[in-house]
Amino acid sequence: MKTQAAVVYEPGKRIEIEELDLDKPQAGEVLIRYTYAGLCHSDIHVAHGDLEARLPMVLGHEGAGIIEEVGPGVTRVKEGDHVVCSFIPNCGTCRYCASGQQSICDMGATILEGYLPGERFPNTGPRGQYGAMCMIGTFSQWGVIHQNSVVKVDDDLPLDKAVLVGCGVPTGWGAAVNTAKVSPGQTVIVVGIGGIGINAVQGARMAGAKNIIAIDPLENKREKAMELGATHSFADTADAMETLTNLTRGQMADAAILTPGLMTSEIVAGGFNAIGKGGVVVLTGLNKLMEQNIELPGTILTLFRKTIKGSLFGDCNPTTDIPKILGLYQSGDIKLDEIITRTYTLDQVNEGYDDLLAGKNVRGVVVHSH
Ligand SMILES: NC(=O)c1ccc[n+]([C@@H]2O[C@H](COP(=O)([O-])OP(=O)(O)OC[C@H]3O[C@@H](n4cnc5c(N)ncnc54)[C@H](O)[C@@H]3O)[C@@H](O)[C@H]2O)c1
Ligand SMILES: [Zn+2]
Ligand SMILES: [Zn+2]
């Protein structure tokens, strides 16, 4: 069958919309009709070449849709199921999955190669074989993906909102709840209020943080953070230091969760200075794979017993955390409607990313048509 997809061919070039041929699902694979796809910053890292991926690649790794066909041996879902995709697949049996760390499943090794197990490329077109971002490629009307990349959700959930639970919500919420392990009464600083950071604010609020300090140079982002649970907001971490000192009687933050579009050593140092003894800096935002963006005084780290931690998919387990977070949305504890700024058609994907880079969106969502 044919599918319209948003493809990146060369770093630095605009994303192109192209018609590709899509193979039928083989063993363990499913055909999904994507209904919605979220515009996360990580796709633009691939388009800009910050994240070096195998190209050409169908972009998009936040997605929701309906299973239209299943290949032989598929047991996790059936035709007609509504699903949210996980940008990290989970095999269930590797060392990491088996010990409750699905976000570092061994199957995730090829998310930037974009092929399915066995170097299989269901998408082909004028430039040969096309990979799919995170093995899903949700900026496409249809996809053939592995069953380990989808999680069945309740039929009555609105997929136009649930789509955010494929990346942005678990990544941000989990950075606070799982990685920083925020507990009641703590003080948390969240740096960068995009689709990820706003959910770190929501996670810190749910975990019982007393003070949640949101940092973003943009006023619209700071306002949204205050609406969804931040207690203070500043344009820059340096501006927050006096308030942080006063709020904590000099003990400083328990956690700094760093979710800027591009992680720099200045941002990491700012987070490091904002936490106190026993505090943790959580790195969620990305940069080039080999960028040396942690430059810190190690002796202070030791003497103040500080911790620096990376967080992938918010250290969530997709098979249990995607349904859990959606349940919290249904009960009103996590807000999704409020964090979607604008919707786009697939043809408008470049406009969507221009808006993201201009800071207009907390999250933009592509609405697919078929
Ligand atoms: N670790 C993971 O699992 C994971 C998952 C998804 C995305 N990411 C990464 O997380 C980052 C954020 O993604 P997003 O979709 O929320 O991006 P976004 O572009 O929606 O949001 C980034 C925000 O950071 C703000 N910002 C930029 N410079 C800043 C600074 N110096 N101080 C404070 N704020 C600053 C911007 O104004 C913007 O509001 C990206 O690097 C993305 O690739 C990581
Ligand atoms: Zn993402
Ligand atoms: Zn696994």
Tab-separated table of C-alpha atoms and ligand atoms in Angstrom:
chain	number	residue	atom	x	y	z
A	1	MET	CA	0.000	0.000	0.000
A	2	LYS	CA	0.936	3.684	-0.276
A	3	THR	CA	1.448	6.145	2.564
A	4	GLN	CA	2.176	9.874	2.738
A	5	ALA	CA	5.101	10.455	5.059
A	6	ALA	CA	7.327	13.282	6.298
A	7	VAL	CA	10.910	12.358	5.471
A	8	VAL	CA	14.326	13.799	6.227
A	9	TYR	CA	16.971	13.134	3.549
A	10	GLU	CA	19.825	15.328	4.546
A	11	PRO	CA	20.694	17.134	7.779
A	12	GLY	CA	19.804	20.809	7.639
A	13	LYS	CA	17.273	20.441	4.800
A	14	ARG	CA	13.541	20.973	5.163
A	15	ILE	CA	11.424	17.917	5.887
A	16	GLU	CA	9.803	16.578	2.688
A	17	ILE	CA	6.376	15.033	2.286
A	18	GLU	CA	6.576	12.001	0.056
A	19	GLU	CA	4.507	9.004	-0.999
A	20	LEU	CA	6.149	5.744	0.054
A	21	ASP	CA	5.352	2.070	-0.505
A	22	LEU	CA	4.548	0.169	2.650
A	23	ASP	CA	4.972	-3.603	2.893
A	24	LYS	CA	2.493	-5.905	4.673
A	25	PRO	CA	3.164	-6.773	8.311
A	26	GLN	CA	5.413	-9.800	8.782
A	27	ALA	CA	5.913	-11.957	11.877
A	28	GLY	CA	5.579	-9.894	15.060
A	29	GLU	CA	4.601	-6.751	13.144
A	30	VAL	CA	1.399	-4.742	12.903
A	31	LEU	CA	-0.110	-2.312	10.407
A	32	ILE	CA	-1.151	0.846	12.237
A	33	ARG	CA	-3.310	3.663	10.924
A	34	TYR	CA	-1.745	6.644	12.645
A	35	THR	CA	-4.380	9.143	13.694
A	36	TYR	CA	-2.220	11.650	15.610
A	37	ALA	CA	1.477	12.426	16.017
A	38	GLY	CA	3.112	14.854	18.446
A	39	LEU	CA	5.851	17.294	17.445
A	40	CYS	CA	8.694	16.566	19.867
A	41	HIS	CA	12.040	18.344	19.737
A	42	SER	CA	13.972	15.083	19.193
A	43	ASP	CA	12.764	14.810	15.561
A	44	ILE	CA	14.226	18.208	14.818
A	45	HIS	CA	17.526	17.031	16.324
A	46	VAL	CA	17.529	14.363	13.581
A	47	ALA	CA	16.547	16.884	10.889
A	48	HIS	CA	19.316	19.254	12.051
A	49	GLY	CA	21.877	16.456	12.307
A	50	ASP	CA	22.383	16.851	16.088
A	51	LEU	CA	21.263	13.254	16.411
A	52	GLU	CA	22.978	11.336	13.647
A	53	ALA	CA	20.433	8.937	12.235
A	54	ARG	CA	20.446	6.655	9.221
A	55	LEU	CA	18.768	8.587	6.396
A	56	PRO	CA	16.350	8.765	4.705
A	57	MET	CA	14.130	8.502	7.733
A	58	VAL	CA	10.401	8.926	8.258
A	59	LEU	CA	10.233	11.258	11.257
A	60	GLY	CA	7.854	11.214	14.225
A	61	HIS	CA	8.107	9.205	17.416
A	62	GLU	CA	5.082	10.351	19.405
A	63	GLY	CA	2.062	8.606	17.932
A	64	ALA	CA	-1.331	7.059	18.442
A	65	GLY	CA	-3.588	5.133	16.126
A	66	ILE	CA	-5.614	2.056	15.370
A	67	ILE	CA	-4.331	-1.422	14.547
A	68	GLU	CA	-5.606	-2.366	11.082
A	69	GLU	CA	-3.858	-5.705	10.549
A	70	VAL	CA	-1.558	-7.984	12.489
A	71	GLY	CA	1.214	-10.222	11.162
A	72	PRO	CA	1.756	-13.873	12.146
A	73	GLY	CA	2.452	-14.511	15.816
A	74	VAL	CA	1.231	-11.148	17.101
A	75	THR	CA	-0.249	-11.546	20.587
A	76	ARG	CA	-0.073	-8.106	22.182
A	77	VAL	CA	-2.783	-6.450	20.071
A	78	LYS	CA	-5.500	-7.333	17.570
A	79	GLU	CA	-7.210	-5.617	14.674
A	80	GLY	CA	-9.272	-2.646	15.839
A	81	ASP	CA	-7.287	-1.990	19.018
A	82	HIS	CA	-6.540	1.626	19.892
A	83	VAL	CA	-2.892	2.061	20.764
A	84	VAL	CA	-0.335	4.602	21.901
A	85	CYS	CA	3.168	3.988	20.567
A	86	SER	CA	6.200	3.928	22.808
A	87	PHE	CA	9.298	5.529	21.309
A	88	ILE	CA	11.353	2.793	22.948
A	89	PRO	CA	10.135	-0.732	22.159
A	90	ASN	CA	10.103	-3.303	24.948
A	91	CYS	CA	10.814	-6.961	24.321
A	92	GLY	CA	9.814	-8.045	27.825
A	93	THR	CA	12.618	-10.537	28.243
A	94	CYS	CA	16.014	-8.831	27.918
A	95	ARG	CA	17.938	-8.200	31.114
A	96	TYR	CA	16.593	-4.630	31.342
A	97	CYS	CA	12.930	-5.371	30.618
A	98	ALA	CA	12.999	-8.343	32.961
A	99	SER	CA	14.237	-6.124	35.775
A	100	GLY	CA	11.638	-3.401	35.301
A	101	GLN	CA	13.766	-1.064	33.163
A	102	GLN	CA	11.887	-1.204	29.874
A	103	SER	CA	13.109	2.239	28.821
A	104	ILE	CA	16.570	0.778	28.247
A	105	CYS	CA	15.345	-2.390	26.486
A	106	ASP	CA	17.981	-3.902	24.186
A	107	MET	CA	15.537	-3.564	21.281
A	108	GLY	CA	16.012	0.198	21.517
A	109	ALA	CA	19.509	-0.162	20.040
A	110	THR	CA	18.272	0.665	16.531
A	111	ILE	CA	15.944	3.609	17.203
A	112	LEU	CA	18.237	5.910	15.213
A	113	GLU	CA	18.818	3.316	12.468
A	114	GLY	CA	15.076	3.096	12.147
A	115	TYR	CA	14.744	-0.484	10.948
A	116	LEU	CA	12.760	-3.311	12.509
A	117	PRO	CA	14.462	-6.484	13.850
A	118	GLY	CA	16.369	-8.289	11.092
A	119	GLU	CA	17.299	-5.006	9.358
A	120	ARG	CA	13.844	-4.907	7.870
A	121	PHE	CA	12.584	-1.731	6.207
A	122	PRO	CA	8.812	-1.857	5.529
A	123	ASN	CA	9.001	1.631	3.897
A	124	THR	CA	10.526	1.923	0.430
A	125	GLY	CA	10.469	4.737	-2.114
A	126	PRO	CA	12.427	6.642	-4.745
A	127	ARG	CA	15.512	6.709	-2.529
A	128	GLY	CA	15.521	3.066	-1.554
A	129	GLN	CA	14.873	1.855	1.962
A	130	TYR	CA	13.523	4.327	4.506
A	131	GLY	CA	14.043	3.938	8.247
A	132	ALA	CA	11.448	5.127	10.732
A	133	MET	CA	12.310	7.382	13.689
A	134	CYS	CA	12.425	5.240	16.826
A	135	MET	CA	11.246	2.301	14.679
A	136	ILE	CA	7.776	3.903	14.439
A	137	GLY	CA	7.869	6.990	12.154
A	138	THR	CA	4.557	8.489	13.229
A	139	PHE	CA	4.620	11.334	10.663
A	140	SER	CA	3.105	8.882	8.196
A	141	GLN	CA	-0.521	8.005	7.541
A	142	TRP	CA	0.229	4.321	7.974
A	143	GLY	CA	3.063	2.371	9.504
A	144	VAL	CA	4.261	-1.214	9.745
A	145	ILE	CA	5.908	-1.465	13.121
A	146	HIS	CA	6.808	-4.065	15.730
A	147	GLN	CA	4.157	-5.130	18.229
A	148	ASN	CA	6.655	-4.296	20.998
A	149	SER	CA	6.313	-0.596	20.115
A	150	VAL	CA	2.579	-0.353	20.836
A	151	VAL	CA	0.537	-0.320	24.018
A	152	LYS	CA	-3.214	-0.983	23.881
A	153	VAL	CA	-5.334	1.723	25.487
A	154	ASP	CA	-9.052	2.001	26.325
A	155	ASP	CA	-11.302	2.601	23.303
A	156	ASP	CA	-12.973	5.601	24.951
A	157	LEU	CA	-9.736	7.568	25.427
A	158	PRO	CA	-9.401	10.510	23.030
A	159	LEU	CA	-6.342	9.576	20.972
A	160	ASP	CA	-5.772	13.234	20.027
A	161	LYS	CA	-4.752	13.792	23.659
A	162	ALA	CA	-3.445	10.306	24.509
A	163	VAL	CA	-0.855	10.689	21.728
A	164	LEU	CA	1.260	12.825	24.090
A	165	VAL	CA	1.748	9.792	26.307
A	166	GLY	CA	3.980	8.262	23.600
A	167	CYS	CA	6.883	10.552	24.559
A	168	GLY	CA	6.384	13.975	26.150
A	169	VAL	CA	4.285	13.043	29.162
A	170	PRO	CA	6.105	9.940	30.430
A	171	THR	CA	9.476	11.522	29.637
A	172	GLY	CA	8.781	14.651	31.698
A	173	TRP	CA	6.536	13.163	34.383
A	174	GLY	CA	8.880	10.230	34.868
A	175	ALA	CA	11.972	12.467	35.051
A	176	ALA	CA	10.444	13.927	38.228
A	177	VAL	CA	8.675	10.870	39.658
A	178	ASN	CA	11.088	8.070	38.693
A	179	THR	CA	14.495	9.583	37.992
A	180	ALA	CA	14.601	12.447	40.515
A	181	LYS	CA	12.317	10.483	42.871
A	182	VAL	CA	10.717	13.725	44.047
A	183	SER	CA	9.030	13.324	47.434
A	184	PRO	CA	6.567	15.450	49.439
A	185	GLY	CA	7.917	18.775	50.667
A	186	GLN	CA	10.860	18.919	48.268
A	187	THR	CA	12.038	21.822	46.138
A	188	VAL	CA	12.438	21.173	42.410
A	189	ILE	CA	13.693	23.336	39.576
A	190	VAL	CA	12.663	22.493	36.004
A	191	VAL	CA	14.710	24.130	33.231
A	192	GLY	CA	13.021	24.382	29.801
A	193	ILE	CA	9.235	24.308	29.647
A	194	GLY	CA	8.401	22.569	26.375
A	195	GLY	CA	6.434	19.383	25.841
A	196	ILE	CA	8.810	17.571	28.187
A	197	GLY	CA	9.399	20.206	30.860
A	198	ILE	CA	5.717	20.989	31.396
A	199	ASN	CA	5.224	17.334	32.301
A	200	ALA	CA	8.185	17.400	34.680
A	201	VAL	CA	6.278	20.217	36.419
A	202	GLN	CA	3.153	18.037	36.507
A	203	GLY	CA	5.167	15.072	37.809
A	204	ALA	CA	6.841	17.138	40.533
A	205	ARG	CA	3.443	18.510	41.587
A	206	MET	CA	1.911	15.033	41.795
A	207	ALA	CA	4.918	13.740	43.734
A	208	GLY	CA	4.248	16.393	46.376
A	209	ALA	CA	6.976	18.964	45.779
A	210	LYS	CA	6.485	22.066	47.931
A	211	ASN	CA	8.319	24.478	45.632
A	212	ILE	CA	8.450	24.011	41.849
A	213	ILE	CA	10.551	26.615	40.096
A	214	ALA	CA	10.076	26.736	36.324
A	215	ILE	CA	12.805	28.282	34.168
A	216	ASP	CA	12.242	29.358	30.567
A	217	PRO	CA	13.229	32.526	28.697
A	218	LEU	CA	9.731	32.675	27.176
A	219	GLU	CA	6.826	34.209	29.068
A	220	ASN	CA	4.160	31.977	27.473
A	221	LYS	CA	6.031	28.919	28.772
A	222	ARG	CA	6.390	30.342	32.256
A	223	GLU	CA	2.658	31.157	32.352
A	224	LYS	CA	1.757	27.600	31.352
A	225	ALA	CA	4.071	26.222	34.022
A	226	MET	CA	2.389	28.386	36.681
A	227	GLU	CA	-1.041	27.213	35.443
A	228	LEU	CA	-0.061	23.549	35.805
A	229	GLY	CA	1.608	23.562	39.202
A	230	ALA	CA	4.805	25.603	39.267
A	231	THR	CA	5.004	27.867	42.304
A	232	HIS	CA	7.613	30.294	40.896
A	233	SER	CA	9.044	31.030	37.469
A	234	PHE	CA	12.088	32.839	36.098
A	235	ALA	CA	13.649	33.491	32.692
A	236	ASP	CA	17.016	32.145	33.765
A	237	THR	CA	18.365	29.833	36.475
A	238	ALA	CA	20.677	32.595	37.780
A	239	ASP	CA	17.618	34.808	38.433
A	240	ALA	CA	16.085	32.049	40.568
A	241	MET	CA	19.022	31.620	42.949
A	242	GLU	CA	17.986	34.254	45.490
A	243	THR	CA	14.407	32.959	45.738
A	244	LEU	CA	15.710	29.396	45.896
A	245	THR	CA	18.044	30.345	48.738
A	246	ASN	CA	15.237	32.073	50.669
A	247	LEU	CA	12.681	29.305	50.123
A	248	THR	CA	15.024	26.603	51.352
A	249	ARG	CA	16.937	28.568	54.007
A	250	GLY	CA	20.057	28.058	51.957
A	251	GLN	CA	19.647	24.331	51.449
A	252	MET	CA	18.828	24.809	47.750
A	253	ALA	CA	16.869	22.476	45.453
A	254	ASP	CA	16.565	18.735	45.958
A	255	ALA	CA	16.370	18.194	42.205
A	256	ALA	CA	17.113	20.104	38.999
A	257	ILE	CA	15.365	18.566	36.002
A	258	LEU	CA	16.907	19.806	32.759
A	259	THR	CA	14.640	19.687	29.707
A	260	PRO	CA	15.849	22.464	27.359
A	261	GLY	CA	15.692	22.020	23.582
A	262	LEU	CA	19.476	21.757	23.358
A	263	MET	CA	21.528	20.770	26.418
A	264	THR	CA	24.613	22.895	27.013
A	265	SER	CA	27.315	22.817	29.680
A	266	GLU	CA	26.010	26.190	30.958
A	267	ILE	CA	22.561	24.718	31.561
A	268	VAL	CA	24.043	21.672	33.308
A	269	ALA	CA	26.240	23.920	35.482
A	270	GLY	CA	23.206	26.069	36.332
A	271	GLY	CA	21.299	23.005	37.501
A	272	PHE	CA	24.317	21.751	39.449
A	273	ASN	CA	24.622	25.080	41.299
A	274	ALA	CA	20.891	25.168	42.059
A	275	ILE	CA	20.855	21.868	43.973
A	276	GLY	CA	22.094	21.424	47.509
A	277	LYS	CA	23.706	18.582	49.451
A	278	GLY	CA	22.401	15.186	48.379
A	279	GLY	CA	20.609	16.784	45.429
A	280	VAL	CA	20.247	15.352	41.934
A	281	VAL	CA	20.586	16.859	38.462
A	282	VAL	CA	18.497	14.995	35.873
A	283	LEU	CA	19.502	15.326	32.218
A	284	THR	CA	16.645	14.778	29.795
A	285	GLY	CA	17.382	17.302	27.019
A	286	LEU	CA	19.738	16.197	24.267
A	287	ASN	CA	22.564	17.510	22.101
A	288	LYS	CA	24.974	15.902	19.600
A	289	LEU	CA	25.894	12.374	20.687
A	290	MET	CA	29.526	13.196	21.459
A	291	GLU	CA	29.043	16.798	22.655
A	292	GLN	CA	30.983	17.265	25.923
A	293	ASN	CA	28.252	19.158	27.752
A	294	ILE	CA	28.937	18.211	31.348
A	295	GLU	CA	31.784	20.315	32.769
A	296	LEU	CA	31.557	20.363	36.552
A	297	PRO	CA	33.747	20.526	39.632
A	298	GLY	CA	33.974	16.892	40.685
A	299	THR	CA	35.210	17.671	44.181
A	300	ILE	CA	32.085	19.711	44.916
A	301	LEU	CA	30.051	16.807	43.542
A	302	THR	CA	31.754	14.526	46.050
A	303	LEU	CA	31.804	16.804	49.089
A	304	PHE	CA	28.137	17.790	48.610
A	305	ARG	CA	27.277	14.229	47.598
A	306	LYS	CA	25.464	15.436	44.506
A	307	THR	CA	24.252	13.107	41.737
A	308	ILE	CA	24.009	13.596	37.958
A	309	LYS	CA	21.587	11.227	36.229
A	310	GLY	CA	20.474	10.635	32.660
A	311	SER	CA	16.781	9.934	32.112
A	312	LEU	CA	15.371	8.151	29.059
A	313	PHE	CA	11.578	8.000	28.580
A	314	GLY	CA	11.449	9.233	32.173
A	315	ASP	CA	12.644	5.789	33.265
A	316	CYS	CA	9.061	4.645	32.667
A	317	ASN	CA	7.964	1.143	31.729
A	318	PRO	CA	5.695	1.703	28.725
A	319	THR	CA	3.494	-1.360	29.264
A	320	THR	CA	2.483	-0.261	32.758
A	321	ASP	CA	3.169	3.487	32.798
A	322	ILE	CA	1.329	4.456	29.587
A	323	PRO	CA	-1.990	3.029	30.924
A	324	LYS	CA	-1.248	4.447	34.389
A	325	ILE	CA	-0.635	7.967	33.094
A	326	LEU	CA	-3.755	7.786	30.918
A	327	GLY	CA	-5.734	6.777	34.003
A	328	LEU	CA	-4.381	9.857	35.773
A	329	TYR	CA	-5.525	11.932	32.788
A	330	GLN	CA	-9.018	10.426	33.017
A	331	SER	CA	-9.185	11.239	36.717
A	332	GLY	CA	-8.050	14.829	36.060
A	333	ASP	CA	-4.738	14.513	37.879
A	334	ILE	CA	-2.606	14.977	34.760
A	335	LYS	CA	-3.606	17.641	32.218
A	336	LEU	CA	-3.209	16.898	28.534
A	337	ASP	CA	-5.762	19.149	26.780
A	338	GLU	CA	-4.109	22.232	28.312
A	339	ILE	CA	-0.659	21.459	26.910
A	340	ILE	CA	-1.651	21.149	23.247
A	341	THR	CA	-1.158	24.589	21.729
A	342	ARG	CA	-1.974	23.893	18.057
A	343	THR	CA	-2.737	21.171	15.556
A	344	TYR	CA	-1.312	20.779	12.041
A	345	THR	CA	-1.892	18.684	8.935
A	346	LEU	CA	0.959	16.395	7.827
A	347	ASP	CA	1.768	18.889	5.040
A	348	GLN	CA	2.312	21.558	7.697
A	349	VAL	CA	4.997	19.626	9.570
A	350	ASN	CA	7.734	22.184	8.737
A	351	GLU	CA	5.469	24.986	9.951
A	352	GLY	CA	4.914	22.996	13.138
A	353	TYR	CA	8.650	22.747	13.732
A	354	ASP	CA	9.154	26.435	12.894
A	355	ASP	CA	6.578	27.184	15.606
A	356	LEU	CA	8.322	24.821	18.061
A	357	LEU	CA	11.695	26.482	17.435
A	358	ALA	CA	10.103	29.939	17.760
A	359	GLY	CA	8.787	28.846	21.157
A	360	LYS	CA	5.112	29.240	20.249
A	361	ASN	CA	4.037	25.744	21.243
A	362	VAL	CA	4.040	23.825	24.451
A	363	ARG	CA	3.127	20.879	22.210
A	364	GLY	CA	1.932	20.798	18.608
A	365	VAL	CA	0.074	17.773	17.228
A	366	VAL	CA	-0.253	16.503	13.638
A	367	VAL	CA	-3.765	15.322	12.792
A	368	HIS	CA	-3.551	12.662	10.074
A	369	SER	CA	-6.113	12.310	7.309
A	370	HIS	CA	-6.634	9.124	5.274
B	1	LIG	N1	15.605	11.831	27.331
B	1	LIG	C1	14.505	11.533	26.676
B	1	LIG	O1	13.922	10.447	26.827
B	1	LIG	C2	13.913	12.547	25.758
B	1	LIG	C3	12.644	12.321	25.185
B	1	LIG	C4	12.091	13.321	24.405
B	1	LIG	C5	12.760	14.505	24.182
B	1	LIG	N2	13.996	14.675	24.725
B	1	LIG	C6	14.724	15.935	24.559
B	1	LIG	O2	14.241	16.843	25.539
B	1	LIG	C7	14.449	18.179	25.071
B	1	LIG	C8	13.153	18.969	25.196
B	1	LIG	O3	12.204	18.504	24.235
B	1	LIG	P1	10.834	19.302	24.016
B	1	LIG	O4	10.078	18.557	22.973
B	1	LIG	O5	10.201	19.598	25.309
B	1	LIG	O6	11.419	20.673	23.377
B	1	LIG	P2	10.726	22.133	23.242
B	1	LIG	O7	11.452	22.803	22.160
B	1	LIG	O8	9.245	21.957	23.167
B	1	LIG	O9	11.033	22.829	24.653
B	1	LIG	C9	12.294	23.286	25.023
B	1	LIG	C10	12.121	24.504	25.922
B	1	LIG	O10	13.404	24.885	26.412
B	1	LIG	C11	13.441	26.276	26.491
B	1	LIG	N3	14.832	26.731	26.582
B	1	LIG	C12	15.742	26.842	25.597
B	1	LIG	N4	16.913	27.294	26.101
B	1	LIG	C13	16.750	27.418	27.441
B	1	LIG	C14	17.579	27.836	28.512
B	1	LIG	N5	18.847	28.174	28.307
B	1	LIG	N6	17.057	27.849	29.763
B	1	LIG	C15	15.779	27.493	29.982
B	1	LIG	N7	14.936	27.091	29.001
B	1	LIG	C16	15.429	27.060	27.752
B	1	LIG	C17	12.704	26.738	25.244
B	1	LIG	O11	12.237	28.080	25.363
B	1	LIG	C18	11.563	25.724	25.201
B	1	LIG	O12	10.419	26.206	25.889
B	1	LIG	C19	14.991	18.045	23.660
B	1	LIG	O13	16.413	18.097	23.678
B	1	LIG	C20	14.542	16.665	23.252
B	1	LIG	O14	15.309	16.117	22.213
B	1	LIG	C21	14.576	13.725	25.506
B	2	ZN	ZN	10.184	12.814	22.049
B	3	ZN	ZN	13.823	-5.713	26.458
